Short mmCIF file of N, CA and C in Angstrom, two decimals:
data_model
loop_
_atom_site.label_atom_id
_atom_site.label_comp_id
_atom_site.label_asym_id
_atom_site.label_seq_id
_atom_site.Cartn_x
_atom_site.Cartn_y
_atom_site.Cartn_z
N MET A 1 0.83 -1.18 0.00
CA MET A 1 0.00 0.00 0.00
C MET A 1 0.88 1.25 0.00
N ALA A 2 0.98 1.90 -1.11
CA ALA A 2 1.79 3.10 -1.24
C ALA A 2 0.93 4.33 -0.98
N HIS A 3 1.52 5.35 -0.38
CA HIS A 3 0.80 6.56 -0.02
C HIS A 3 1.44 7.76 -0.72
N LEU A 4 0.61 8.53 -1.40
CA LEU A 4 1.04 9.69 -2.15
C LEU A 4 0.81 10.95 -1.32
N GLY A 5 1.82 11.80 -1.22
CA GLY A 5 1.69 13.10 -0.57
C GLY A 5 1.80 14.18 -1.62
N VAL A 6 0.97 15.22 -1.52
CA VAL A 6 0.94 16.26 -2.56
C VAL A 6 0.99 17.64 -1.93
N ASP A 7 1.97 18.43 -2.38
CA ASP A 7 2.07 19.84 -2.02
C ASP A 7 1.68 20.63 -3.27
N PRO A 8 0.45 21.14 -3.34
CA PRO A 8 -0.03 21.78 -4.58
C PRO A 8 0.38 23.24 -4.75
N GLY A 9 1.35 23.72 -4.02
CA GLY A 9 1.75 25.12 -4.08
C GLY A 9 2.29 25.55 -5.43
N LYS A 10 2.76 26.79 -5.51
CA LYS A 10 3.23 27.38 -6.77
C LYS A 10 4.30 26.52 -7.43
N ASN A 11 5.25 26.04 -6.68
CA ASN A 11 6.29 25.16 -7.19
C ASN A 11 6.06 23.76 -6.66
N GLY A 12 4.81 23.31 -6.73
CA GLY A 12 4.37 22.09 -6.08
C GLY A 12 5.08 20.83 -6.51
N ALA A 13 4.89 19.81 -5.67
CA ALA A 13 5.54 18.53 -5.91
C ALA A 13 4.71 17.42 -5.29
N TRP A 14 5.12 16.19 -5.55
CA TRP A 14 4.49 15.01 -4.98
C TRP A 14 5.58 14.04 -4.53
N ALA A 15 5.20 13.15 -3.63
CA ALA A 15 6.13 12.12 -3.16
C ALA A 15 5.34 10.87 -2.84
N LEU A 16 5.95 9.73 -3.07
CA LEU A 16 5.31 8.44 -2.79
C LEU A 16 6.14 7.68 -1.77
N LEU A 17 5.45 7.22 -0.71
CA LEU A 17 6.07 6.38 0.31
C LEU A 17 5.49 4.98 0.21
N ASP A 18 6.33 3.97 0.45
CA ASP A 18 5.80 2.61 0.48
C ASP A 18 5.15 2.34 1.83
N ARG A 19 4.62 1.16 2.02
CA ARG A 19 3.87 0.86 3.24
C ARG A 19 4.70 0.95 4.51
N ASP A 20 6.03 0.89 4.36
CA ASP A 20 6.92 1.00 5.51
C ASP A 20 7.46 2.41 5.71
N GLY A 21 6.95 3.37 4.91
CA GLY A 21 7.37 4.76 5.04
C GLY A 21 8.66 5.10 4.32
N ARG A 22 9.15 4.19 3.47
CA ARG A 22 10.35 4.49 2.69
C ARG A 22 9.97 5.31 1.47
N LEU A 23 10.82 6.28 1.13
CA LEU A 23 10.57 7.13 -0.03
C LEU A 23 10.83 6.33 -1.30
N VAL A 24 9.81 6.23 -2.14
CA VAL A 24 9.91 5.49 -3.39
C VAL A 24 10.25 6.44 -4.53
N ASP A 25 9.56 7.58 -4.58
CA ASP A 25 9.76 8.53 -5.67
C ASP A 25 9.23 9.89 -5.24
N ALA A 26 9.76 10.93 -5.84
CA ALA A 26 9.30 12.30 -5.58
C ALA A 26 9.69 13.16 -6.77
N ASP A 27 8.84 14.10 -7.09
CA ASP A 27 9.16 14.98 -8.21
C ASP A 27 8.29 16.22 -8.14
N HIS A 28 8.69 17.22 -8.91
CA HIS A 28 7.86 18.42 -9.08
C HIS A 28 6.81 18.10 -10.14
N PHE A 29 5.74 18.88 -10.18
CA PHE A 29 4.70 18.65 -11.16
C PHE A 29 5.23 18.91 -12.57
N PRO A 30 4.83 18.09 -13.53
CA PRO A 30 5.18 18.39 -14.92
C PRO A 30 4.37 19.60 -15.38
N LEU A 31 5.01 20.49 -16.10
CA LEU A 31 4.34 21.72 -16.54
C LEU A 31 4.24 21.75 -18.06
N ASP A 32 3.18 22.38 -18.56
CA ASP A 32 3.04 22.54 -20.00
C ASP A 32 3.76 23.81 -20.45
N ALA A 33 3.62 24.15 -21.71
CA ALA A 33 4.31 25.32 -22.26
C ALA A 33 3.89 26.63 -21.62
N THR A 34 2.70 26.69 -21.02
CA THR A 34 2.22 27.91 -20.39
C THR A 34 2.57 27.98 -18.90
N GLY A 35 3.21 26.95 -18.39
CA GLY A 35 3.58 26.93 -16.97
C GLY A 35 2.53 26.33 -16.07
N GLU A 36 1.44 25.82 -16.65
CA GLU A 36 0.39 25.16 -15.87
C GLU A 36 0.73 23.68 -15.72
N ILE A 37 0.12 23.04 -14.72
CA ILE A 37 0.33 21.60 -14.54
C ILE A 37 -0.16 20.87 -15.78
N ASP A 38 0.69 19.99 -16.31
CA ASP A 38 0.32 19.14 -17.44
C ASP A 38 -0.41 17.94 -16.85
N ALA A 39 -1.74 18.01 -16.82
CA ALA A 39 -2.55 16.99 -16.15
C ALA A 39 -2.38 15.62 -16.80
N ALA A 40 -2.24 15.56 -18.12
CA ALA A 40 -2.07 14.28 -18.80
C ALA A 40 -0.74 13.63 -18.39
N ALA A 41 0.32 14.41 -18.34
CA ALA A 41 1.63 13.87 -17.93
C ALA A 41 1.61 13.47 -16.46
N LEU A 42 0.92 14.25 -15.64
CA LEU A 42 0.83 13.92 -14.21
C LEU A 42 0.04 12.62 -14.02
N ALA A 43 -1.06 12.47 -14.75
CA ALA A 43 -1.85 11.23 -14.66
C ALA A 43 -1.02 10.04 -15.09
N SER A 44 -0.24 10.21 -16.13
CA SER A 44 0.61 9.12 -16.62
C SER A 44 1.65 8.73 -15.57
N ALA A 45 2.25 9.72 -14.94
CA ALA A 45 3.26 9.44 -13.90
C ALA A 45 2.62 8.76 -12.69
N TRP A 46 1.50 9.27 -12.24
CA TRP A 46 0.85 8.71 -11.05
C TRP A 46 0.22 7.35 -11.32
N ARG A 47 -0.22 7.10 -12.54
CA ARG A 47 -0.83 5.80 -12.86
C ARG A 47 0.19 4.69 -12.62
N GLY A 48 1.43 4.92 -12.98
CA GLY A 48 2.47 3.92 -12.81
C GLY A 48 2.89 3.70 -11.37
N LEU A 49 2.54 4.61 -10.47
CA LEU A 49 2.95 4.50 -9.07
C LEU A 49 2.10 3.52 -8.27
N LYS A 50 0.87 3.32 -8.70
CA LYS A 50 -0.07 2.43 -8.01
C LYS A 50 -0.28 2.84 -6.54
N ALA A 51 -0.51 4.13 -6.33
CA ALA A 51 -0.78 4.64 -4.98
C ALA A 51 -2.15 4.15 -4.52
N SER A 52 -2.22 3.75 -3.26
CA SER A 52 -3.50 3.28 -2.72
C SER A 52 -4.28 4.42 -2.06
N HIS A 53 -3.59 5.50 -1.72
CA HIS A 53 -4.23 6.63 -1.05
C HIS A 53 -3.36 7.87 -1.24
N ALA A 54 -3.96 9.03 -1.10
CA ALA A 54 -3.22 10.29 -1.21
C ALA A 54 -3.64 11.24 -0.10
N THR A 55 -2.70 12.06 0.32
CA THR A 55 -2.99 13.16 1.24
C THR A 55 -2.53 14.44 0.53
N VAL A 56 -3.45 15.38 0.42
CA VAL A 56 -3.18 16.64 -0.29
C VAL A 56 -3.24 17.78 0.71
N GLU A 57 -2.25 18.65 0.65
CA GLU A 57 -2.27 19.82 1.53
C GLU A 57 -3.46 20.70 1.16
N LEU A 58 -4.28 21.00 2.14
CA LEU A 58 -5.47 21.82 1.95
C LEU A 58 -5.12 23.25 2.35
N VAL A 59 -5.02 24.10 1.36
CA VAL A 59 -4.66 25.48 1.65
C VAL A 59 -5.63 26.43 0.96
N GLY A 60 -5.67 27.64 1.48
CA GLY A 60 -6.49 28.68 0.89
C GLY A 60 -5.61 29.85 0.50
N SER A 61 -6.21 31.00 0.37
CA SER A 61 -5.42 32.18 0.03
C SER A 61 -4.49 32.52 1.19
N MET A 62 -3.38 33.17 0.86
CA MET A 62 -2.37 33.48 1.86
C MET A 62 -2.73 34.67 2.73
N GLY A 63 -3.65 35.50 2.29
CA GLY A 63 -3.93 36.70 3.06
C GLY A 63 -2.72 37.61 3.04
N ALA A 64 -2.38 38.20 4.17
CA ALA A 64 -1.23 39.10 4.24
C ALA A 64 0.05 38.29 4.33
N ALA A 65 1.03 38.65 3.52
CA ALA A 65 2.33 38.00 3.56
C ALA A 65 3.18 38.66 4.65
N LYS A 66 4.35 38.08 4.91
CA LYS A 66 5.22 38.60 5.97
C LYS A 66 5.61 40.06 5.73
N ASP A 67 5.76 40.42 4.45
CA ASP A 67 6.17 41.79 4.16
C ASP A 67 4.99 42.74 4.01
N GLY A 68 3.80 42.28 4.37
CA GLY A 68 2.62 43.13 4.34
C GLY A 68 1.83 43.06 3.06
N ARG A 69 2.40 42.44 2.01
CA ARG A 69 1.66 42.30 0.76
C ARG A 69 0.61 41.21 0.91
N ARG A 70 -0.43 41.30 0.09
CA ARG A 70 -1.48 40.28 0.09
C ARG A 70 -1.42 39.52 -1.22
N GLN A 71 -1.89 38.27 -1.18
CA GLN A 71 -1.96 37.50 -2.41
C GLN A 71 -3.04 38.10 -3.28
N GLY A 72 -2.71 38.37 -4.52
CA GLY A 72 -3.67 38.97 -5.43
C GLY A 72 -4.70 37.99 -5.96
N VAL A 73 -5.71 38.52 -6.62
CA VAL A 73 -6.77 37.71 -7.17
C VAL A 73 -6.21 36.75 -8.22
N ALA A 74 -5.32 37.22 -9.07
CA ALA A 74 -4.73 36.36 -10.10
C ALA A 74 -3.95 35.22 -9.46
N GLY A 75 -3.21 35.51 -8.40
CA GLY A 75 -2.45 34.47 -7.70
C GLY A 75 -3.36 33.42 -7.10
N MET A 76 -4.45 33.86 -6.49
CA MET A 76 -5.40 32.91 -5.91
C MET A 76 -6.05 32.07 -7.01
N PHE A 77 -6.38 32.69 -8.13
CA PHE A 77 -7.00 31.96 -9.24
C PHE A 77 -6.04 30.91 -9.78
N ASN A 78 -4.77 31.28 -9.99
CA ASN A 78 -3.79 30.34 -10.51
C ASN A 78 -3.56 29.18 -9.54
N PHE A 79 -3.53 29.50 -8.26
CA PHE A 79 -3.39 28.43 -7.28
C PHE A 79 -4.58 27.48 -7.35
N GLY A 80 -5.77 28.03 -7.46
CA GLY A 80 -6.97 27.22 -7.57
C GLY A 80 -6.95 26.30 -8.78
N ARG A 81 -6.41 26.79 -9.88
CA ARG A 81 -6.28 25.96 -11.08
C ARG A 81 -5.34 24.79 -10.82
N ARG A 82 -4.19 25.06 -10.18
CA ARG A 82 -3.24 23.98 -9.88
C ARG A 82 -3.86 22.96 -8.93
N TYR A 83 -4.51 23.47 -7.89
CA TYR A 83 -5.14 22.60 -6.90
C TYR A 83 -6.22 21.74 -7.56
N GLY A 84 -7.03 22.36 -8.41
CA GLY A 84 -8.08 21.64 -9.12
C GLY A 84 -7.52 20.58 -10.05
N ALA A 85 -6.40 20.87 -10.72
CA ALA A 85 -5.78 19.89 -11.61
C ALA A 85 -5.33 18.66 -10.83
N VAL A 86 -4.74 18.89 -9.66
CA VAL A 86 -4.29 17.78 -8.81
C VAL A 86 -5.48 16.92 -8.39
N LEU A 87 -6.54 17.55 -7.91
CA LEU A 87 -7.72 16.80 -7.48
C LEU A 87 -8.36 16.05 -8.64
N ALA A 88 -8.39 16.66 -9.81
CA ALA A 88 -8.98 16.01 -10.99
C ALA A 88 -8.19 14.75 -11.36
N VAL A 89 -6.87 14.84 -11.34
CA VAL A 89 -6.04 13.67 -11.68
C VAL A 89 -6.26 12.56 -10.66
N LEU A 90 -6.31 12.90 -9.39
CA LEU A 90 -6.59 11.88 -8.37
C LEU A 90 -7.95 11.23 -8.61
N ASP A 91 -8.96 12.03 -8.92
CA ASP A 91 -10.29 11.50 -9.17
C ASP A 91 -10.32 10.60 -10.40
N VAL A 92 -9.68 11.03 -11.48
CA VAL A 92 -9.66 10.24 -12.71
C VAL A 92 -8.99 8.89 -12.47
N LEU A 93 -7.93 8.88 -11.67
CA LEU A 93 -7.21 7.64 -11.39
C LEU A 93 -7.87 6.80 -10.30
N GLY A 94 -8.89 7.36 -9.66
CA GLY A 94 -9.59 6.63 -8.61
C GLY A 94 -8.78 6.46 -7.33
N ILE A 95 -7.89 7.41 -7.06
CA ILE A 95 -7.07 7.37 -5.85
C ILE A 95 -7.80 8.12 -4.75
N PRO A 96 -8.23 7.44 -3.69
CA PRO A 96 -8.91 8.15 -2.60
C PRO A 96 -7.95 9.10 -1.91
N ARG A 97 -8.50 10.17 -1.35
CA ARG A 97 -7.62 11.17 -0.74
C ARG A 97 -8.19 11.72 0.55
N ASP A 98 -7.28 12.24 1.34
CA ASP A 98 -7.60 13.02 2.52
C ASP A 98 -6.94 14.37 2.33
N ASP A 99 -7.46 15.38 3.01
CA ASP A 99 -6.84 16.70 2.99
C ASP A 99 -6.16 16.93 4.32
N ALA A 100 -5.08 17.69 4.30
CA ALA A 100 -4.36 18.00 5.52
C ALA A 100 -4.08 19.50 5.56
N ARG A 101 -4.58 20.16 6.60
CA ARG A 101 -4.30 21.59 6.77
C ARG A 101 -2.82 21.77 7.11
N PRO A 102 -2.18 22.79 6.56
CA PRO A 102 -0.76 22.99 6.80
C PRO A 102 -0.38 23.08 8.28
N ASP A 103 -1.15 23.83 9.06
CA ASP A 103 -0.80 23.97 10.47
C ASP A 103 -0.89 22.64 11.21
N VAL A 104 -1.81 21.77 10.80
CA VAL A 104 -1.99 20.48 11.47
C VAL A 104 -0.88 19.51 11.10
N TRP A 105 -0.62 19.32 9.80
CA TRP A 105 0.40 18.33 9.43
C TRP A 105 1.79 18.80 9.83
N LYS A 106 2.05 20.09 9.75
CA LYS A 106 3.39 20.58 10.12
C LYS A 106 3.64 20.39 11.61
N ARG A 107 2.65 20.67 12.43
CA ARG A 107 2.80 20.45 13.87
C ARG A 107 3.01 18.96 14.16
N ALA A 108 2.27 18.09 13.47
CA ALA A 108 2.36 16.65 13.71
C ALA A 108 3.72 16.07 13.33
N VAL A 109 4.34 16.61 12.28
CA VAL A 109 5.65 16.08 11.88
C VAL A 109 6.81 16.90 12.44
N GLY A 110 6.50 17.97 13.16
CA GLY A 110 7.54 18.73 13.85
C GLY A 110 8.30 19.74 13.02
N VAL A 111 7.62 20.36 12.04
CA VAL A 111 8.26 21.41 11.25
C VAL A 111 7.46 22.70 11.40
N THR A 112 8.04 23.80 10.93
CA THR A 112 7.39 25.10 11.01
C THR A 112 7.11 25.62 9.61
N SER A 113 6.63 26.84 9.51
CA SER A 113 6.39 27.44 8.20
C SER A 113 7.70 27.79 7.49
N ASP A 114 8.81 27.75 8.20
CA ASP A 114 10.13 27.96 7.58
C ASP A 114 10.44 26.73 6.74
N LYS A 115 10.54 26.90 5.43
CA LYS A 115 10.74 25.78 4.51
C LYS A 115 12.02 25.01 4.81
N GLY A 116 13.00 25.65 5.40
CA GLY A 116 14.24 24.97 5.76
C GLY A 116 14.03 23.84 6.75
N THR A 117 13.03 23.99 7.62
CA THR A 117 12.77 22.92 8.58
C THR A 117 12.21 21.68 7.89
N SER A 118 11.46 21.87 6.83
CA SER A 118 10.94 20.72 6.08
C SER A 118 12.06 19.98 5.36
N LEU A 119 12.98 20.74 4.75
CA LEU A 119 14.13 20.10 4.10
C LEU A 119 14.97 19.33 5.11
N ALA A 120 15.22 19.93 6.26
CA ALA A 120 16.03 19.27 7.29
C ALA A 120 15.35 17.99 7.78
N ALA A 121 14.03 18.06 7.99
CA ALA A 121 13.30 16.88 8.46
C ALA A 121 13.33 15.77 7.42
N ALA A 122 13.12 16.11 6.16
CA ALA A 122 13.13 15.10 5.09
C ALA A 122 14.52 14.48 4.94
N ARG A 123 15.55 15.31 5.02
CA ARG A 123 16.91 14.77 4.93
C ARG A 123 17.21 13.83 6.09
N GLY A 124 16.67 14.13 7.26
CA GLY A 124 16.87 13.27 8.42
C GLY A 124 16.09 11.96 8.34
N LEU A 125 14.86 12.04 7.82
CA LEU A 125 14.02 10.84 7.71
C LEU A 125 14.45 9.92 6.57
N TRP A 126 14.91 10.51 5.47
CA TRP A 126 15.31 9.74 4.30
C TRP A 126 16.74 10.14 3.89
N PRO A 127 17.74 9.80 4.70
CA PRO A 127 19.11 10.25 4.44
C PRO A 127 19.67 9.77 3.10
N ALA A 128 19.22 8.66 2.59
CA ALA A 128 19.70 8.17 1.29
C ALA A 128 19.32 9.12 0.16
N HIS A 129 18.33 9.98 0.40
CA HIS A 129 17.85 10.92 -0.63
C HIS A 129 18.29 12.36 -0.36
N ALA A 130 19.07 12.56 0.69
CA ALA A 130 19.46 13.92 1.09
C ALA A 130 20.27 14.63 0.00
N GLU A 131 21.12 13.91 -0.70
CA GLU A 131 21.97 14.53 -1.73
C GLU A 131 21.38 14.44 -3.13
N THR A 132 20.19 13.88 -3.25
CA THR A 132 19.56 13.80 -4.56
C THR A 132 18.21 14.50 -4.54
N THR A 133 17.23 13.87 -3.96
CA THR A 133 15.85 14.37 -3.97
C THR A 133 15.68 15.66 -3.18
N PHE A 134 16.43 15.80 -2.08
CA PHE A 134 16.27 16.96 -1.19
C PHE A 134 17.52 17.83 -1.11
N ARG A 135 18.33 17.85 -2.16
CA ARG A 135 19.62 18.53 -2.14
C ARG A 135 19.49 20.05 -2.20
N ARG A 136 18.65 20.56 -3.08
CA ARG A 136 18.58 22.00 -3.33
C ARG A 136 17.51 22.68 -2.49
N VAL A 137 17.67 23.97 -2.28
CA VAL A 137 16.67 24.73 -1.54
C VAL A 137 15.31 24.64 -2.23
N LYS A 138 15.30 24.65 -3.57
CA LYS A 138 14.03 24.59 -4.29
C LYS A 138 13.37 23.22 -4.20
N ASP A 139 14.04 22.23 -3.60
CA ASP A 139 13.45 20.91 -3.40
C ASP A 139 12.57 20.85 -2.16
N GLU A 140 12.34 22.00 -1.53
CA GLU A 140 11.51 22.02 -0.32
C GLU A 140 10.09 21.53 -0.61
N ALA A 141 9.59 21.71 -1.82
CA ALA A 141 8.25 21.20 -2.15
C ALA A 141 8.24 19.68 -2.14
N ARG A 142 9.31 19.05 -2.63
CA ARG A 142 9.42 17.59 -2.57
C ARG A 142 9.47 17.14 -1.11
N ALA A 143 10.24 17.87 -0.31
CA ALA A 143 10.35 17.54 1.12
C ALA A 143 8.99 17.64 1.79
N GLU A 144 8.26 18.71 1.51
CA GLU A 144 6.95 18.87 2.13
C GLU A 144 5.98 17.81 1.63
N ALA A 145 6.04 17.44 0.35
CA ALA A 145 5.17 16.39 -0.16
C ALA A 145 5.45 15.06 0.55
N ALA A 146 6.73 14.75 0.77
CA ALA A 146 7.08 13.51 1.47
C ALA A 146 6.58 13.55 2.92
N LEU A 147 6.72 14.70 3.56
CA LEU A 147 6.24 14.84 4.93
C LEU A 147 4.71 14.77 5.01
N ILE A 148 4.04 15.31 4.00
CA ILE A 148 2.58 15.22 3.94
C ILE A 148 2.17 13.76 3.79
N ALA A 149 2.88 13.01 2.96
CA ALA A 149 2.58 11.57 2.80
C ALA A 149 2.78 10.85 4.13
N ARG A 150 3.87 11.17 4.81
CA ARG A 150 4.14 10.53 6.11
C ARG A 150 3.03 10.87 7.11
N TYR A 151 2.64 12.13 7.14
CA TYR A 151 1.54 12.54 8.02
C TYR A 151 0.27 11.77 7.66
N GLY A 152 -0.05 11.69 6.36
CA GLY A 152 -1.26 11.01 5.91
C GLY A 152 -1.27 9.54 6.29
N MET A 153 -0.12 8.89 6.16
CA MET A 153 -0.03 7.48 6.56
C MET A 153 -0.28 7.33 8.05
N ARG A 154 0.34 8.18 8.85
CA ARG A 154 0.21 8.09 10.30
C ARG A 154 -1.20 8.45 10.75
N ALA A 155 -1.80 9.45 10.12
CA ALA A 155 -3.17 9.83 10.46
C ALA A 155 -4.13 8.71 10.07
N GLY A 156 -3.84 8.02 8.96
CA GLY A 156 -4.67 6.90 8.54
C GLY A 156 -4.63 5.76 9.54
N VAL A 157 -3.47 5.49 10.10
CA VAL A 157 -3.34 4.46 11.14
C VAL A 157 -4.14 4.89 12.36
N ALA A 158 -4.04 6.15 12.74
CA ALA A 158 -4.78 6.65 13.91
C ALA A 158 -6.28 6.54 13.70
N LYS A 159 -6.76 6.82 12.48
CA LYS A 159 -8.19 6.71 12.20
C LYS A 159 -8.66 5.27 12.32
N LYS A 160 -7.87 4.33 11.80
CA LYS A 160 -8.23 2.91 11.90
C LYS A 160 -8.27 2.47 13.36
N VAL A 161 -7.29 2.94 14.13
CA VAL A 161 -7.24 2.60 15.55
C VAL A 161 -8.46 3.16 16.26
N ALA A 162 -8.79 4.42 15.98
CA ALA A 162 -9.94 5.04 16.63
C ALA A 162 -11.23 4.32 16.27
N SER A 163 -11.34 3.86 15.04
CA SER A 163 -12.57 3.18 14.64
C SER A 163 -12.68 1.80 15.29
N HIS A 164 -11.53 1.18 15.64
CA HIS A 164 -11.55 -0.10 16.32
C HIS A 164 -11.62 0.07 17.84
N GLY A 165 -11.25 1.24 18.33
CA GLY A 165 -11.32 1.54 19.75
C GLY A 165 -10.40 0.71 20.60
N SER A 166 -9.26 0.32 20.07
CA SER A 166 -8.37 -0.56 20.81
C SER A 166 -6.99 0.06 20.95
N GLU A 167 -6.56 0.30 22.19
CA GLU A 167 -5.22 0.82 22.39
C GLU A 167 -4.17 -0.23 22.10
N ALA A 168 -4.51 -1.50 22.32
CA ALA A 168 -3.55 -2.56 22.03
C ALA A 168 -3.23 -2.57 20.54
N LEU A 169 -4.25 -2.35 19.71
CA LEU A 169 -4.02 -2.29 18.28
C LEU A 169 -3.09 -1.13 17.95
N CYS A 170 -3.28 -0.01 18.63
CA CYS A 170 -2.42 1.15 18.39
C CYS A 170 -0.98 0.83 18.77
N LEU A 171 -0.78 0.17 19.89
CA LEU A 171 0.58 -0.16 20.30
C LEU A 171 1.24 -1.07 19.28
N THR A 172 0.48 -1.95 18.66
CA THR A 172 1.03 -2.83 17.64
C THR A 172 1.25 -2.07 16.34
N ALA A 173 0.24 -1.36 15.88
CA ALA A 173 0.29 -0.70 14.58
C ALA A 173 1.18 0.53 14.57
N CYS A 174 1.35 1.17 15.72
CA CYS A 174 2.05 2.45 15.75
C CYS A 174 3.44 2.35 16.39
N THR A 175 4.02 1.17 16.43
CA THR A 175 5.32 1.01 17.05
C THR A 175 6.30 2.00 16.44
N SER A 176 6.94 2.75 17.28
CA SER A 176 7.93 3.77 16.93
C SER A 176 7.39 4.86 16.00
N VAL A 177 6.07 5.00 15.92
CA VAL A 177 5.47 6.06 15.11
C VAL A 177 4.56 6.88 16.00
N ARG A 178 4.83 8.18 16.08
CA ARG A 178 3.97 9.06 16.86
C ARG A 178 2.74 9.37 16.01
N THR A 179 1.57 9.00 16.51
CA THR A 179 0.36 9.21 15.72
C THR A 179 -0.42 10.39 16.24
N GLN A 180 -1.26 10.90 15.39
CA GLN A 180 -2.17 11.97 15.76
C GLN A 180 -3.54 11.34 15.92
N SER A 181 -4.27 11.74 16.92
CA SER A 181 -5.59 11.16 17.11
C SER A 181 -6.49 11.52 15.93
N ALA A 182 -7.46 10.67 15.71
CA ALA A 182 -8.38 10.89 14.59
C ALA A 182 -9.17 12.17 14.83
N PRO A 183 -9.52 12.87 13.76
CA PRO A 183 -10.27 14.11 13.92
C PRO A 183 -11.64 13.85 14.52
N ARG A 184 -12.09 14.78 15.32
CA ARG A 184 -13.41 14.65 15.92
C ARG A 184 -14.47 15.11 14.93
N VAL A 185 -15.57 14.41 14.95
CA VAL A 185 -16.69 14.76 14.08
C VAL A 185 -17.77 15.37 14.95
N ARG A 186 -18.18 16.56 14.60
CA ARG A 186 -19.23 17.22 15.37
C ARG A 186 -20.59 16.76 14.86
N THR A 187 -21.43 16.45 15.78
CA THR A 187 -22.80 16.09 15.41
C THR A 187 -23.74 17.04 16.13
N SER A 188 -24.80 17.38 15.48
CA SER A 188 -25.76 18.28 16.06
C SER A 188 -26.75 17.51 16.91
N THR A 189 -27.08 18.06 18.07
CA THR A 189 -28.08 17.42 18.93
C THR A 189 -29.45 18.04 18.76
N ARG A 190 -29.51 19.10 17.95
CA ARG A 190 -30.81 19.74 17.70
C ARG A 190 -31.60 18.92 16.70
N ARG A 191 -32.89 18.86 16.93
CA ARG A 191 -33.76 18.16 16.01
C ARG A 191 -34.36 19.17 15.06
N ARG A 192 -34.57 18.69 13.87
CA ARG A 192 -35.20 19.58 12.87
C ARG A 192 -36.67 19.73 13.18
N ALA A 193 -37.15 20.93 12.94
CA ALA A 193 -38.58 21.19 13.12
C ALA A 193 -39.34 20.49 12.00
N ALA A 194 -40.40 19.83 12.38
CA ALA A 194 -41.19 19.06 11.39
C ALA A 194 -42.13 19.96 10.64
#
């Protein structure tokens, strides 16, 4: 069971981990002549990976940037196109997915919004790939995609454990893996008026 992690940002990337959390492959999105994601090439690449599940970073507009600038309408639109292309390819290939908010997955894997922390974490987790896949500063998207996949795998184990309600299962399934508890689902106690 391979798990795909996707960072759909401006210089987005994807990474595939095997069932034991080893990095199998990672790359930036293929782009067409206009700089948009080449959805056909991406589908072709992902089809060969045989991913059983995907976790996609769920992000919205950036609002105010550190220097006080705001993300413009065109920037938000372009991001939405990239994000939509990723979701469409996953849907076409029939790969089920979960979404992960940046603040949640980053806290769970121990990194911050500083992209350098993601590169350092990925190099530490997958040292065989430190000088290839995660060598350059611009490879931070690959690093984040791999960390998103790792988060998604661990959150998936936690969800299965929560649905079985067994701590013994967690101790077996989560050996040497720090898991995040399954998300809580809010249910309304109000009844609808007839």
